[in-house]
XYZ file of C-alpha atoms in Angstrom:
154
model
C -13.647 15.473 -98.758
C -10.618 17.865 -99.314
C -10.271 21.463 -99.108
C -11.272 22.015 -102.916
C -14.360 19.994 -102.905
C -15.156 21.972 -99.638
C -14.607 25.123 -101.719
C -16.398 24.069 -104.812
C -19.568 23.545 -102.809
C -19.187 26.354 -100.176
C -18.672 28.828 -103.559
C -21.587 27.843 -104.877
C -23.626 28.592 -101.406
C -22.076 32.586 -100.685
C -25.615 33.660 -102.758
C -28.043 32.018 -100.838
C -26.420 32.686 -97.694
C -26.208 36.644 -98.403
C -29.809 36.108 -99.613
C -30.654 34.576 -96.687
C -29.366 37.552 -94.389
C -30.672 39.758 -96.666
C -27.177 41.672 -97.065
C -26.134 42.881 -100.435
C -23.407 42.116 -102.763
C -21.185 45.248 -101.064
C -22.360 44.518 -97.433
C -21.142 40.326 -98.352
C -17.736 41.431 -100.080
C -17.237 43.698 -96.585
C -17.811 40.982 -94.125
C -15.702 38.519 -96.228
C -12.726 41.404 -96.365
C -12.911 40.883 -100.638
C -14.351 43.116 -103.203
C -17.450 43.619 -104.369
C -16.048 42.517 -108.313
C -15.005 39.148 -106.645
C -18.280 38.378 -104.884
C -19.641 39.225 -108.129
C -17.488 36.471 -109.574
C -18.033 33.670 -107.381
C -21.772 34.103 -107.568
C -21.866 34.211 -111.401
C -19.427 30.807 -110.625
C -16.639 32.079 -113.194
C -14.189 31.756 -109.928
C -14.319 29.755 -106.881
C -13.535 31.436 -103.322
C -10.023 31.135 -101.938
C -9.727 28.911 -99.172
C -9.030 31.827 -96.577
C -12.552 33.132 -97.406
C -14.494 29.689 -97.069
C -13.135 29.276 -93.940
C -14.185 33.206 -92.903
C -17.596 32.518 -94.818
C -18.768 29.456 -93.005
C -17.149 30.344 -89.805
C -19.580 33.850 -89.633
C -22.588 32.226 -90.821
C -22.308 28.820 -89.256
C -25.975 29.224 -88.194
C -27.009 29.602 -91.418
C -29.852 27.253 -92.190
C -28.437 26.807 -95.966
C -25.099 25.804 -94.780
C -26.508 23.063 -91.932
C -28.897 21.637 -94.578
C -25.970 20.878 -97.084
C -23.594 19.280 -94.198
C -26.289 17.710 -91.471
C -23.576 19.132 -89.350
C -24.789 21.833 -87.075
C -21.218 22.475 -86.306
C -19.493 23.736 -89.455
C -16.426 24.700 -87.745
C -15.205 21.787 -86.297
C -15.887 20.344 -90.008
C -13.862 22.796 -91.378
C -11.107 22.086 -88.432
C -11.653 18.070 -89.362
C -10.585 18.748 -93.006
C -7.669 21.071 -92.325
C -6.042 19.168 -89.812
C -6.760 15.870 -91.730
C -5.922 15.714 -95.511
C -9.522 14.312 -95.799
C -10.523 12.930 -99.399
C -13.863 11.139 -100.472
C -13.770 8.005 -102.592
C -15.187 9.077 -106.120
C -17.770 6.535 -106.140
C -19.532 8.756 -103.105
C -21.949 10.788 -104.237
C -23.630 14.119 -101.665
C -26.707 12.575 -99.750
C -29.819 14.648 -98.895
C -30.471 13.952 -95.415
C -28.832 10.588 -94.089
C -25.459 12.186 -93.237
C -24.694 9.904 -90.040
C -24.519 6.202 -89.918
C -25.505 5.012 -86.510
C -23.016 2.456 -85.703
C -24.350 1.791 -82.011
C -26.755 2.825 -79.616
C -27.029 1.901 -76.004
C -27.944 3.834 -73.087
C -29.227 7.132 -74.156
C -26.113 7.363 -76.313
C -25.494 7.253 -80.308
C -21.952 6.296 -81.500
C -22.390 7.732 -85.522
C -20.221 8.250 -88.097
C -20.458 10.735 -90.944
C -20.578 9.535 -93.792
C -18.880 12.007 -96.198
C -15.771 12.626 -93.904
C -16.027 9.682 -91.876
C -15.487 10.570 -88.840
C -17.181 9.382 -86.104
C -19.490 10.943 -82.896
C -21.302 10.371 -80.043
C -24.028 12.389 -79.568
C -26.885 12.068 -76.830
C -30.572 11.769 -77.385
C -30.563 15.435 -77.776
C -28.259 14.645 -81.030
C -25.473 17.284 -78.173
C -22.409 16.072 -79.853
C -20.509 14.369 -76.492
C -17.275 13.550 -78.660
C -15.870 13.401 -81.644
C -12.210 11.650 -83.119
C -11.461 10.829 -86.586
C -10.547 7.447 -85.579
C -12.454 4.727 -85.069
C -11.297 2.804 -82.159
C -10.748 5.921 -80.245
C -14.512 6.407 -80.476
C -15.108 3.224 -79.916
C -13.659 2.890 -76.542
C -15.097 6.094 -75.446
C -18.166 4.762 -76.564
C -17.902 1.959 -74.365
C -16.815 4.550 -72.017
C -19.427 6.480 -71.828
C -22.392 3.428 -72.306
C -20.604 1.833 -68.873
C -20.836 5.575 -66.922
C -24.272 6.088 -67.791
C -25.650 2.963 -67.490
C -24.666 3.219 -63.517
């Protein structure tokens, strides 16, 4: 996933998300610092958001139940932080899953080593699904992985 396919699908959200905390179209433009004629376009989808406001958008409402449903990622943030920091793109072939965003690749000890499966990066979370740590690379999660199994099976 890159920044415009994170922009395409964010765009397409700002409606139900303003819907959702009941603000109106001049009360959305306000807390996104754009006009009410441009929320007005992006919700009609004759223009997408800029990036600057995707990244203001999800970062306010990050709790938004909308937004966690479409990613499986509680933590928009560090999703957004994943893609800008990583030119992150998605083999075509992939489509958007409903629910099954994380692979578990191991489990041992009270501990799940997953890896997302739409910007493959990889996790460990606990039983609680707390998110322990997180690395775009494989055998860094890996080893903490093994890390952490060792440490807590003590």
């Amino acid at each position: 996933m890159n920044e415009q396919e994170l922009v395409k699908v964010l765009s397409s959200k700002i409606k139900l998300v303003r819907s959702e905390f009941k603000y109106n179209q001049d009360e959305m433009a306000s807390i996104l610092g754009i006009s009410k004629k441009t929320i007005v376009q992006i919700e009609k989808d004759r223009q997408l958001a800029s990036w600057p406001v995707i990244v203001t958008f999800a970062s306010i409402f990050r709790d938004s139940s909308i937004i966690q449903q479409e990613f499986g990622e509680e933590d928009i943030v560090h999703l957004l932080q994943t893609i800008a920091r990583k030119n992150i793109h998605l083999h075509q072939s992939q489509k958007w899953m409903n629910h099954t965003f994380w692979k578990v690749i191991d489990e041992q000890n009270g501990l799940i080593l997953q890896r997302h499966v739409m910007t493959h990066y990889y996790r460990i979370v606990d039983q609680l699904g707390e998110r322990l740590f997180s690395s775009f690379y494989k055998k860094s999660a890996v080893k903490h992985f093994k890390e952490m199994t060792a440490y807590y099976h003590k």
